[in-house]
GROMACS .gro file of C-alpha atoms in nm:
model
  424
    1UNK     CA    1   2.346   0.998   1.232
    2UNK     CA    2   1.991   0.787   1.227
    3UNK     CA    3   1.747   0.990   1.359
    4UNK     CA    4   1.561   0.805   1.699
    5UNK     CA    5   1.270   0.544   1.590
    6UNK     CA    6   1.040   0.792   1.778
    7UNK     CA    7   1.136   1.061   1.553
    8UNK     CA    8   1.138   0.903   1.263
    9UNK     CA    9   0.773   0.788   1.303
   10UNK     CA   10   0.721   1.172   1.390
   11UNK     CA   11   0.842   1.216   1.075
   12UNK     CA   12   0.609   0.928   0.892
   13UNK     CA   13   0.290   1.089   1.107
   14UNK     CA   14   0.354   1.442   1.012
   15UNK     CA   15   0.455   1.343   0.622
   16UNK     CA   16   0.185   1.121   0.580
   17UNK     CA   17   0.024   1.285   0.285
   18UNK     CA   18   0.373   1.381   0.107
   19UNK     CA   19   0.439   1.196  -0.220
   20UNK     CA   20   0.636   0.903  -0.158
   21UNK     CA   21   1.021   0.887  -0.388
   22UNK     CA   22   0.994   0.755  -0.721
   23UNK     CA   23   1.274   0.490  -0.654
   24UNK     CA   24   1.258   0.171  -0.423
   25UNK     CA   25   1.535   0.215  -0.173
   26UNK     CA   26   1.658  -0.138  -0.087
   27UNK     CA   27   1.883  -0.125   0.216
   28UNK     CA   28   1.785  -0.149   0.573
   29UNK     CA   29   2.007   0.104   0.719
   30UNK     CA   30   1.941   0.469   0.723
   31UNK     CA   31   2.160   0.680   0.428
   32UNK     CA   32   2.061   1.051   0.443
   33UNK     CA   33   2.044   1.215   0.087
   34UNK     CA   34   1.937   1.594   0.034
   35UNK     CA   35   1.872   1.700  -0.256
   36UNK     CA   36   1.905   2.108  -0.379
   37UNK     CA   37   1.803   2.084  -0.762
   38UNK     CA   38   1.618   2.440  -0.895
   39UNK     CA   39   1.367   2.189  -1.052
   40UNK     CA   40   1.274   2.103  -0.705
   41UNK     CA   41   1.276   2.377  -0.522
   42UNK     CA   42   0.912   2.487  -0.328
   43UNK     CA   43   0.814   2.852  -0.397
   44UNK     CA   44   0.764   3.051  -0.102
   45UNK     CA   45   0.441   3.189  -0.004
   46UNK     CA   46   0.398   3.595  -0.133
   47UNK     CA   47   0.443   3.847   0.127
   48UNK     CA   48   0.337   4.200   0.047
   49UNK     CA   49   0.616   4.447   0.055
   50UNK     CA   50   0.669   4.576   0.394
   51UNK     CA   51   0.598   4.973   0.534
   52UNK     CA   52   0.858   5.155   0.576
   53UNK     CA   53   0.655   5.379   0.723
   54UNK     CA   54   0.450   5.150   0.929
   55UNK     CA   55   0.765   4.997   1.076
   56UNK     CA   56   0.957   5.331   1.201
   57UNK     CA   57   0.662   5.450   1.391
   58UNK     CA   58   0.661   5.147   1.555
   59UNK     CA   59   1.033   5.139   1.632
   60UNK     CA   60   0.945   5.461   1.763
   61UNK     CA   61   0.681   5.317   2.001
   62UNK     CA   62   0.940   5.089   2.117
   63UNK     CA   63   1.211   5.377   2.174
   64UNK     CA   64   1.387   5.333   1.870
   65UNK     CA   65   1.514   5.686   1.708
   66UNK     CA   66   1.461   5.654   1.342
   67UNK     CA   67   1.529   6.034   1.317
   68UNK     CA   68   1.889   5.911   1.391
   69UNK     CA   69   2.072   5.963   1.029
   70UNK     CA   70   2.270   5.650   1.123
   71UNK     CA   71   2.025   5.430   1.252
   72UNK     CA   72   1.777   5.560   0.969
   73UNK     CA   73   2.019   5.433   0.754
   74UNK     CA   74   2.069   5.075   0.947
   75UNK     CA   75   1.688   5.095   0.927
   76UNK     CA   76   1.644   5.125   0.549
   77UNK     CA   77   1.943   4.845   0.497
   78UNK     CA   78   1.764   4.607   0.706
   79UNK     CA   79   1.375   4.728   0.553
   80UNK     CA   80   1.573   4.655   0.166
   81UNK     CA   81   1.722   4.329   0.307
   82UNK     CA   82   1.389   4.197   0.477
   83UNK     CA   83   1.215   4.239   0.166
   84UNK     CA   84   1.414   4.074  -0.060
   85UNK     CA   85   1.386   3.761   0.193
   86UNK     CA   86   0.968   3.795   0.161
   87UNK     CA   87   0.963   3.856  -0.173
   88UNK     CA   88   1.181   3.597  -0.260
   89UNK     CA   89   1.045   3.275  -0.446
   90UNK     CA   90   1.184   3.014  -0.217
   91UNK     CA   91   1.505   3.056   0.023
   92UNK     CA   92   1.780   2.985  -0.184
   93UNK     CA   93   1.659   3.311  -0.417
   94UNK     CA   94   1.679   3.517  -0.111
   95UNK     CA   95   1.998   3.372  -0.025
   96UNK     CA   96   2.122   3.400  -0.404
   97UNK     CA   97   1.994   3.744  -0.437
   98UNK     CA   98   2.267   3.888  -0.138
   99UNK     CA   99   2.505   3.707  -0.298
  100UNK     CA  100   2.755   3.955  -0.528
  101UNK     CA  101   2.715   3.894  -0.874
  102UNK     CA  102   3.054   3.757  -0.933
  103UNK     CA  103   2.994   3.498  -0.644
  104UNK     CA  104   2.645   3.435  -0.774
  105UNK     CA  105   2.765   3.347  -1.127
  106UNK     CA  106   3.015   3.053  -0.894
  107UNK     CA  107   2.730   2.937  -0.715
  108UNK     CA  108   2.549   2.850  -1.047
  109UNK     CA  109   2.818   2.663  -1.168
  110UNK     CA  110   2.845   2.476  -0.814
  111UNK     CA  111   2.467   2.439  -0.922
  112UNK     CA  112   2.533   2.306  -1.267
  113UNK     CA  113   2.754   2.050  -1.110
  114UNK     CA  114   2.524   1.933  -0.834
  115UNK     CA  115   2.272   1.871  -1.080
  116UNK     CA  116   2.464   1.678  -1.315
  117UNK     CA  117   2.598   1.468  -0.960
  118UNK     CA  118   2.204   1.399  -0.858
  119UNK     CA  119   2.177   1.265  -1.250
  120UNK     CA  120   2.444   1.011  -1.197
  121UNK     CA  121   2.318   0.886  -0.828
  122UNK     CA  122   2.014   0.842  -0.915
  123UNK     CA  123   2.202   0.601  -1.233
  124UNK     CA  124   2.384   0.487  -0.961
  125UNK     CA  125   2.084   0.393  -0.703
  126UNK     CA  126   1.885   0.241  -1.016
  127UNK     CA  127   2.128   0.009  -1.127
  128UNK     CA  128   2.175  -0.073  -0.745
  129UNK     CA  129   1.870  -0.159  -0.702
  130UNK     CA  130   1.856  -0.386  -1.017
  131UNK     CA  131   2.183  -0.539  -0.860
  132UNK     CA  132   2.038  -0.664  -0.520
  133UNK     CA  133   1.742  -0.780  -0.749
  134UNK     CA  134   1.952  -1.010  -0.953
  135UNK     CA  135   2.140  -1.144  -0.632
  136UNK     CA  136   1.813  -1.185  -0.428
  137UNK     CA  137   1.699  -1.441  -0.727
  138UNK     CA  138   2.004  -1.545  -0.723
  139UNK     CA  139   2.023  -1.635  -0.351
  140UNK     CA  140   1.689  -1.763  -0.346
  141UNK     CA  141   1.711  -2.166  -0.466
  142UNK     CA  142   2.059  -2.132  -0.249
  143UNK     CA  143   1.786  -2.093   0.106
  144UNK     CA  144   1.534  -2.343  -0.060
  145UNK     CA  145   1.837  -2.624  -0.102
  146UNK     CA  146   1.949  -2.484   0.304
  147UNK     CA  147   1.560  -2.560   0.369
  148UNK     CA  148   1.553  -2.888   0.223
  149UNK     CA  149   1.889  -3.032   0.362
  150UNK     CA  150   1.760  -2.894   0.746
  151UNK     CA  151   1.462  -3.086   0.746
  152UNK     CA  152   1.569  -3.370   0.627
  153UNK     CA  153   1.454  -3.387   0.271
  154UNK     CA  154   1.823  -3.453   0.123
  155UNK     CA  155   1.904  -3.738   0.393
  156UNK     CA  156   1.961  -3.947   0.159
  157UNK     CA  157   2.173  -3.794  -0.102
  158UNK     CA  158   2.427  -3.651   0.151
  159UNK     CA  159   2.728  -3.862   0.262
  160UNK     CA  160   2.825  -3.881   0.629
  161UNK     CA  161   3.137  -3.708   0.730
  162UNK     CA  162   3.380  -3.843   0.964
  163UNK     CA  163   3.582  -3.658   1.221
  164UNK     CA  164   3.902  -3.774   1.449
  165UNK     CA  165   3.788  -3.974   1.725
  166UNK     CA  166   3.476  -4.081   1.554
  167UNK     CA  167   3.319  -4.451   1.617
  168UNK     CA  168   3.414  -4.585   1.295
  169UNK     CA  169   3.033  -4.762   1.322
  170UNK     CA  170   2.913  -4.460   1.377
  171UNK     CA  171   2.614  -4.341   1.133
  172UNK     CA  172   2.636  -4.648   0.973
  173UNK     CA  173   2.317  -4.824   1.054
  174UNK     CA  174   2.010  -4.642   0.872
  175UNK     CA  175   1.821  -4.446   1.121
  176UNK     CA  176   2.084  -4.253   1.322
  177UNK     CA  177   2.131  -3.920   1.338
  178UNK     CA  178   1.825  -3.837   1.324
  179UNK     CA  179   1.687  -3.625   1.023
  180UNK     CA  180   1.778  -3.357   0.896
  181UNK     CA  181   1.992  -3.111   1.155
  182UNK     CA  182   1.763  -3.098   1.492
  183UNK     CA  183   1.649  -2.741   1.629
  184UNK     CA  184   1.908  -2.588   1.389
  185UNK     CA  185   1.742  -2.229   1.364
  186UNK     CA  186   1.712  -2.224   1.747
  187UNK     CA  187   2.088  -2.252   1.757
  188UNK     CA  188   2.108  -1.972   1.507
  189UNK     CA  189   1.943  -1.776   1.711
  190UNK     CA  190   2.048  -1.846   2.032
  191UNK     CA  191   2.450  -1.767   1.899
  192UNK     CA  192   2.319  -1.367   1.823
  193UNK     CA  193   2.413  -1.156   2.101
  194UNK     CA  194   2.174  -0.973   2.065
  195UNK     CA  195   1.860  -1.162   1.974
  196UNK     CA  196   1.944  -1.459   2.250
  197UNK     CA  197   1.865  -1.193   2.518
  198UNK     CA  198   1.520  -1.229   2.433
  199UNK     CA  199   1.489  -1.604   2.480
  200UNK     CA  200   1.390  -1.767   2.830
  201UNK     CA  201   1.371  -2.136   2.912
  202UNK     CA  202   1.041  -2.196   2.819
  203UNK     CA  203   1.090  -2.040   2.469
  204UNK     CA  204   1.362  -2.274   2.404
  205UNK     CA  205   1.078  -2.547   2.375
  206UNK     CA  206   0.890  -2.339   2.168
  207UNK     CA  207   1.180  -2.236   1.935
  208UNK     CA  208   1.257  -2.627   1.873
  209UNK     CA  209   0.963  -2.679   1.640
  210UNK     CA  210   1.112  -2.359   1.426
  211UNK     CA  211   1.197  -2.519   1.057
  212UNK     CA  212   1.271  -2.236   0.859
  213UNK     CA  213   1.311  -1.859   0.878
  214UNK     CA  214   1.354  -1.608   0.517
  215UNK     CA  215   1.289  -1.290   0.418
  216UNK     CA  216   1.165  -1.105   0.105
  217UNK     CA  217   1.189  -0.722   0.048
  218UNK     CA  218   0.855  -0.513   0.028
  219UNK     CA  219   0.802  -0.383  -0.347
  220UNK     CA  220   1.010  -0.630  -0.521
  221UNK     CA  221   0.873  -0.806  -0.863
  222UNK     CA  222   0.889  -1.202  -0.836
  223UNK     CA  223   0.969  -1.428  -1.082
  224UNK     CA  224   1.054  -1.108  -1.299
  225UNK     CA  225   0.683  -0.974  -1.291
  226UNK     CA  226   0.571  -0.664  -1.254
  227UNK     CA  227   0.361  -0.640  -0.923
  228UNK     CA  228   0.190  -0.284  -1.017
  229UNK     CA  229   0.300   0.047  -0.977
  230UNK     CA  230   0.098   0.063  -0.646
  231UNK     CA  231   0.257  -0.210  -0.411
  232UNK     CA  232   0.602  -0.116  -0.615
  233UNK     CA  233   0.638   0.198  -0.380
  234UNK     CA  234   0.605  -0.016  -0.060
  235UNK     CA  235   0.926  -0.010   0.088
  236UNK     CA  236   1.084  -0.244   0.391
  237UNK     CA  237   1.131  -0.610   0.447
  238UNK     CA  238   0.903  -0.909   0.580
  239UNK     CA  239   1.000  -1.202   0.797
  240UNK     CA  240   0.815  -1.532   0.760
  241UNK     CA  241   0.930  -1.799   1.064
  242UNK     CA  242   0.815  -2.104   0.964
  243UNK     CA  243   0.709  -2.375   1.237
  244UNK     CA  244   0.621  -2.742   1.251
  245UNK     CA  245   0.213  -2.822   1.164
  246UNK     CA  246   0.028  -2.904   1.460
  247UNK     CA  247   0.309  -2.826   1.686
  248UNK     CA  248   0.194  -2.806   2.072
  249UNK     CA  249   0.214  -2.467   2.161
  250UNK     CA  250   0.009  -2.263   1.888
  251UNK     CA  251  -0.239  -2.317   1.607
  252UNK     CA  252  -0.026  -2.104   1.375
  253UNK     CA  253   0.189  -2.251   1.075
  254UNK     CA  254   0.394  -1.933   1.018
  255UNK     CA  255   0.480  -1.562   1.187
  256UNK     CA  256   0.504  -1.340   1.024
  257UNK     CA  257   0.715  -1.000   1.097
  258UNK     CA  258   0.671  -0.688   0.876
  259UNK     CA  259   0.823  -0.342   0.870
  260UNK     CA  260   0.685  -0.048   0.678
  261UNK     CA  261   0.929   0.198   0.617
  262UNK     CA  262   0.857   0.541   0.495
  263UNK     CA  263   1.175   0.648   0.338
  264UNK     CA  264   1.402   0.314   0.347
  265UNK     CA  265   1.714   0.510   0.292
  266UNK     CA  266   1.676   0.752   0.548
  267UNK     CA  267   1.520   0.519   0.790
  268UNK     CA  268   1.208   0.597   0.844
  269UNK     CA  269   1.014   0.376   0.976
  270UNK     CA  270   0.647   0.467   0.915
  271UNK     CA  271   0.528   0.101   1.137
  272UNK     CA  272   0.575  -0.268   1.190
  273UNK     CA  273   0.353  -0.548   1.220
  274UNK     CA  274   0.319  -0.901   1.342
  275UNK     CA  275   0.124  -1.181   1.308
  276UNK     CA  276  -0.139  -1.261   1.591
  277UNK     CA  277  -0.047  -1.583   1.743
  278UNK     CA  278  -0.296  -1.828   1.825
  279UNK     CA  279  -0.145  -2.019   2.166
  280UNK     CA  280  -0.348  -2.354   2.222
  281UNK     CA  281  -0.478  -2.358   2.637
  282UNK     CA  282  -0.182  -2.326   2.911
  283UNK     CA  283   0.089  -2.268   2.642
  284UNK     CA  284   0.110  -1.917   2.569
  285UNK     CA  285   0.507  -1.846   2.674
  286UNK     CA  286   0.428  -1.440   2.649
  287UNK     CA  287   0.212  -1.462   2.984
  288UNK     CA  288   0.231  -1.551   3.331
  289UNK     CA  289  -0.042  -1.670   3.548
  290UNK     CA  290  -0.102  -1.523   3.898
  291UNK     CA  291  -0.315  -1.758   4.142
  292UNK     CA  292  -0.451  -1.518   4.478
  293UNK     CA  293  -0.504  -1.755   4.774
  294UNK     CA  294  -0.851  -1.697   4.919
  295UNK     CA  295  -0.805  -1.542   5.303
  296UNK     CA  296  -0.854  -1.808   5.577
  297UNK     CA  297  -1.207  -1.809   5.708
  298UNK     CA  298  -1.365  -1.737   5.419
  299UNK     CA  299  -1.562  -2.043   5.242
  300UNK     CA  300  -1.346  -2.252   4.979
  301UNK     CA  301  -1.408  -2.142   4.652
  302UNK     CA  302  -1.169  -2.133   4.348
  303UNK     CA  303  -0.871  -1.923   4.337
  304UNK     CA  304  -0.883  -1.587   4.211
  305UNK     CA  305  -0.611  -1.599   3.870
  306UNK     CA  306  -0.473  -1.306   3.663
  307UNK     CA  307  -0.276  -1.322   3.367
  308UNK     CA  308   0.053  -1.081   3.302
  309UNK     CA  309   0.237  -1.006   3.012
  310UNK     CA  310   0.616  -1.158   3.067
  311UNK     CA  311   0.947  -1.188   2.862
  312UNK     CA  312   0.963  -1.391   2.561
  313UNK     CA  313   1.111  -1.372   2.218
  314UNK     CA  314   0.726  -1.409   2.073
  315UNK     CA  315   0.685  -1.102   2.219
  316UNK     CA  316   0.911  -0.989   1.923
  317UNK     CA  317   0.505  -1.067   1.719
  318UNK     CA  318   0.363  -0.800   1.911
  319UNK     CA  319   0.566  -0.465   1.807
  320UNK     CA  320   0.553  -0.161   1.986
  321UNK     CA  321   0.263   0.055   1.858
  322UNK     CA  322   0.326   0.471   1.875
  323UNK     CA  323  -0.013   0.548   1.731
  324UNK     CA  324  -0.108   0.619   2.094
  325UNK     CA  325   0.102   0.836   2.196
  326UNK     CA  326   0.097   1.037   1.890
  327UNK     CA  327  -0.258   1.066   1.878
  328UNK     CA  328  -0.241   1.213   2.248
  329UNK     CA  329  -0.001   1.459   2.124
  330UNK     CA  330  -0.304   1.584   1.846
  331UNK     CA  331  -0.507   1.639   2.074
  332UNK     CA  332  -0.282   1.848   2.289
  333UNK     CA  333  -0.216   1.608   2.567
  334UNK     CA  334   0.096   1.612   2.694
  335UNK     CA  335   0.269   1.295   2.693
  336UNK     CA  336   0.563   1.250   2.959
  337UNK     CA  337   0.914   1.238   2.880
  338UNK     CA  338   1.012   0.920   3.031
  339UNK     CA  339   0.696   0.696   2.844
  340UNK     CA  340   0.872   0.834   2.511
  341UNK     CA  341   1.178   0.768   2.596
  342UNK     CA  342   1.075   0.375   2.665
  343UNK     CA  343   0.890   0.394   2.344
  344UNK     CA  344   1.232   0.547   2.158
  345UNK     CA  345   1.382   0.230   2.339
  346UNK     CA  346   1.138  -0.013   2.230
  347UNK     CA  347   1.118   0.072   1.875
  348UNK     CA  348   1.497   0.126   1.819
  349UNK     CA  349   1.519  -0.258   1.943
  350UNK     CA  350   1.233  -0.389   1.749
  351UNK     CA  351   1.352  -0.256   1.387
  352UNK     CA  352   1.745  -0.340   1.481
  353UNK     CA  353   1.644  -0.719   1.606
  354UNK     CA  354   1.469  -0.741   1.219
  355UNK     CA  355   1.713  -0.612   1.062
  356UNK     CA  356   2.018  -0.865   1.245
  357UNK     CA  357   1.753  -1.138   1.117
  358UNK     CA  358   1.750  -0.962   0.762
  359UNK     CA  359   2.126  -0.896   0.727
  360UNK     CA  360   2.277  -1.146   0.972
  361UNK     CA  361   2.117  -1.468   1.060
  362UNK     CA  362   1.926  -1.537   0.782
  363UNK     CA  363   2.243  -1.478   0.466
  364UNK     CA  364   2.452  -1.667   0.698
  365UNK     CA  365   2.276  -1.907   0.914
  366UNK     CA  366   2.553  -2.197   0.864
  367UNK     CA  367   2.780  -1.966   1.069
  368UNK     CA  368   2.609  -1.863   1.322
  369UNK     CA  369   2.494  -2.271   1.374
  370UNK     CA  370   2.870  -2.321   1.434
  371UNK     CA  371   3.004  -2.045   1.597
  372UNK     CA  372   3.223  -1.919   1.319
  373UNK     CA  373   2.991  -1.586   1.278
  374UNK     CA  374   3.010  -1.498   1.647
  375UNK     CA  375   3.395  -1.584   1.616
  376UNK     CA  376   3.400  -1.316   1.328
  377UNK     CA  377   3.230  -1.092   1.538
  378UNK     CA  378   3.450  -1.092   1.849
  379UNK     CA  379   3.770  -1.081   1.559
  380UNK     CA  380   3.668  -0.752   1.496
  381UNK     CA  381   3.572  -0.580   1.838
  382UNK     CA  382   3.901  -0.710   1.900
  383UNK     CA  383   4.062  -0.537   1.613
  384UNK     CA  384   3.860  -0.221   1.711
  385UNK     CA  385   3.998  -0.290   2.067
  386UNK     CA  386   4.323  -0.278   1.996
  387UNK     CA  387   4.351   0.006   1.766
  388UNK     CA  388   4.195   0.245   2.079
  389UNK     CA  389   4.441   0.115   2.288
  390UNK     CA  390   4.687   0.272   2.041
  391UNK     CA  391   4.564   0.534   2.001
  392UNK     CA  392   4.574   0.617   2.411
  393UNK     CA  393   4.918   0.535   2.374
  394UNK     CA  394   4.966   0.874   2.224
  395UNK     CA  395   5.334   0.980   2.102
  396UNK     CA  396   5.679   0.810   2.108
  397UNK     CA  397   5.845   0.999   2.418
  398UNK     CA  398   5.723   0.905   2.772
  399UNK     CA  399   5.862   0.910   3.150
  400UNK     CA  400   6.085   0.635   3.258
  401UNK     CA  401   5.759   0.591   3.550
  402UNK     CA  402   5.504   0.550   3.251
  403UNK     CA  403   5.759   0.289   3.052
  404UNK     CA  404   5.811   0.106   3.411
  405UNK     CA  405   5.469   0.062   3.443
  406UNK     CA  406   5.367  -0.007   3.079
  407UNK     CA  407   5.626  -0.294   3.086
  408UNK     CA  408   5.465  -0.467   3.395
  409UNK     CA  409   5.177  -0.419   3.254
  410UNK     CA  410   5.262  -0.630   2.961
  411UNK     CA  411   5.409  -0.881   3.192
  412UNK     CA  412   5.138  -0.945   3.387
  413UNK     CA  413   4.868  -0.999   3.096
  414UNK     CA  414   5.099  -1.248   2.975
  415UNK     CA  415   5.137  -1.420   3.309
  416UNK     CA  416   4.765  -1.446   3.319
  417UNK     CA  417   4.585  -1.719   3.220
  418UNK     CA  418   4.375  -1.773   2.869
  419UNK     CA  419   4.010  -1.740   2.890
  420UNK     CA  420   3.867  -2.048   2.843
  421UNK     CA  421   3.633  -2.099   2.500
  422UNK     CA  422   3.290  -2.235   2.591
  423UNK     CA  423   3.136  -2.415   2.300
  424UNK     CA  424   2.774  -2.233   2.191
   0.00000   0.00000   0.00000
């Protein structure tokens, strides 16, 4: 099970200065992976060998009779045991060592085997990652061709096509349509569940000057160069969302979205960043503006104003920073339970929305633009639906009560009447 965003960030702050894994882990979602090789095992810190001695008289102290032949006896056992455990290299010799020698020589083997299984993943996890290489170059020209044919580059070269109940006129004269397929990555994003619960009226205008959006994958070689050992260990994704030049709401030409992950395959997400948006005067969709009416009797003068943060998708630029929060916990502050918890909430949301852009909307942004990806969507928690609803079923045998009402039941859902299918 993922570990919670505010954990693994815990786990980024506290690791910080731990070597990073040789390989570039390529998939967004968390894959845990331990590893128990001798060759890797840390040695334990040496502990002196304890006093027998020493420890009796203070048993003693603590009403313990060590003079007791049976609980001298418990005593030494435990004394022999303890210092096998502190004398031990690393753990898994202490363990080893109280194992019988029979079962020891088993657990080897089991050893032998685990090794030679950690050989082949890591095979394995190479040649996957040369795999989603190839495809990435491969998909590549495919989004440049989807960017060109959205805005209108390819106008020309595509043939209209003609659907029952069309004006046979129609898209004849040169001109209509338009170019290129108007606010098509607003639709996109609008159809995601998710995503579209981020969007309010006034981002919709924003959002229609949004030509492309694409991804690339932190650490990767392009064009089949190697970048450098150094910016090969990065690991994570960036999002570029590319808008209209000189569009009215904001100076910028392209956001940018960028998550820094830690460990890739165990999800840990060490932070993520976005790109500082430059709103031109009055347009900035993340804010609201509060106007305080001067008191009557007082001389005219202009209104007092204060701006507030409010909900927007842009927000989506300005990621949730735990830095804070952590830092307070350094320095011993406490920080309270519920302002983690909203943190937790925040950054579980932030890295899941980039990763539905990653994964979802961006490999398949045809689909969602028609509704056949949210249609493939509700197919399946349909599918899950009904196969919990057999499952409560449970067995064959039932009551004639439970069959009586199971069969009006069915009667009535097909009595009622079909939802009706709004277009998106």
């Amino acid at each position: 099970r993922p570990q919670p965003p505010i954990a693994r960030h815990r786990r980024a702050h506290d690791d910080a200065d731990q070597p990073s894994g040789s390989s570039q882990r390529l998939s967004c979602g968390p894959r845990t992976r331990t590893r128990g090789t001798r060759g890797t095992r840390q040695a334990m810190s040496s502990h002196p060998k304890l006093d027998e001695k020493e420890v009796a008289d203070r048993l003693q102290q603590l009403g313990f009779d060590t003079n007791d032949p049976e609980k001298a006896g418990l005593l030494k056992a435990t004394m022999d045991k303890l210092d096998k455990i502190l004398t031990a290299k690393s753990a898994s010799e202490a363990i080893m060592q109280d194992l019988h020698p029979a079962v020891r020589g088993r657990v080897e083997k089991l050893r032998d085997l685990q090794e030679s299984y950690d050989r082949l993943e890591d095979e394995y996890l190479e040649e996957q990652r040369k795999l989603v290489l190839k495809y990435e170059a491969l998909y590549t020209p495919l989004y440049e061709q989807r960017r060109e044919i959205v805005n209108g580059k390819k106008d020309a070269e595509i043939e209209p096509v003609h659907m029952e109940g069309d004006d046979e006129n129609e898209g004849s004269s040169s001109g209509e349509g338009g170019q290129g397929i108007p606010e098509f990555w607003a639709c996109c994003i609008r159809a995601n569940d998710v995503v579209s619960e981020l969007i309010t009226a006034k981002d919709d205008e924003v959002l229609k000057h949004l030509k492309d959006i694409r991804y690339e994958l932190l650490g990767t070689p392009e064009g089949g160069e190697d970048k450098g050992d150094e910016e090969e260990e990065e690991e994570g994704f960036r999002l570029y969302f590319e808008f209209e030049k000189n569009n009215p709401f904001f100076d910028n030409d392209v956001l940018v979205k960028t998550y820094r992950m830690v460990d890739e395959e165990e999800g840990i997400l060490e932070k993520s960043e976005g790109t500082t948006i430059l709103w031109k005067p009055g347009k900035n969709v993340t804010v609201k503006v509060l106007r305080k009416k001067q008191k009557k009797g007082r001389a005219k003068g202009p209104a007092m104003t204060k701006t507030e943060r409010c909900e927007s998708f842009f927000n989506f630029f300005s990621p949730p920073d735990p830095e804070e929060l952590l830092s307070m916990e350094d320095e011993g502050e406490e920080v309270p339970e519920e302002e983690m918890e909203l943190l937790q909430e925040a950054l579980q949301e932030d890295y899941e929305i980039g990763c539905i852009f990653k994964d979802k909307i961006i490999p398949h942004a045809v689909s969602w633009f028609t509704g056949e990806a949210l249609e493939d969507e509700e197919g399946y928690s349909d599918e899950e639906g009904e196969e919990g609803a057999e499952s409560d079923d449970g067995g064959d045998g039932g009551d004639d009560t439970r069959a009586q009402s199971n069969s009006q039941a069915n009667t009535s859902d097909a009595a009622a009447e079909q939802p009706e299918c709004k277009q998106q």
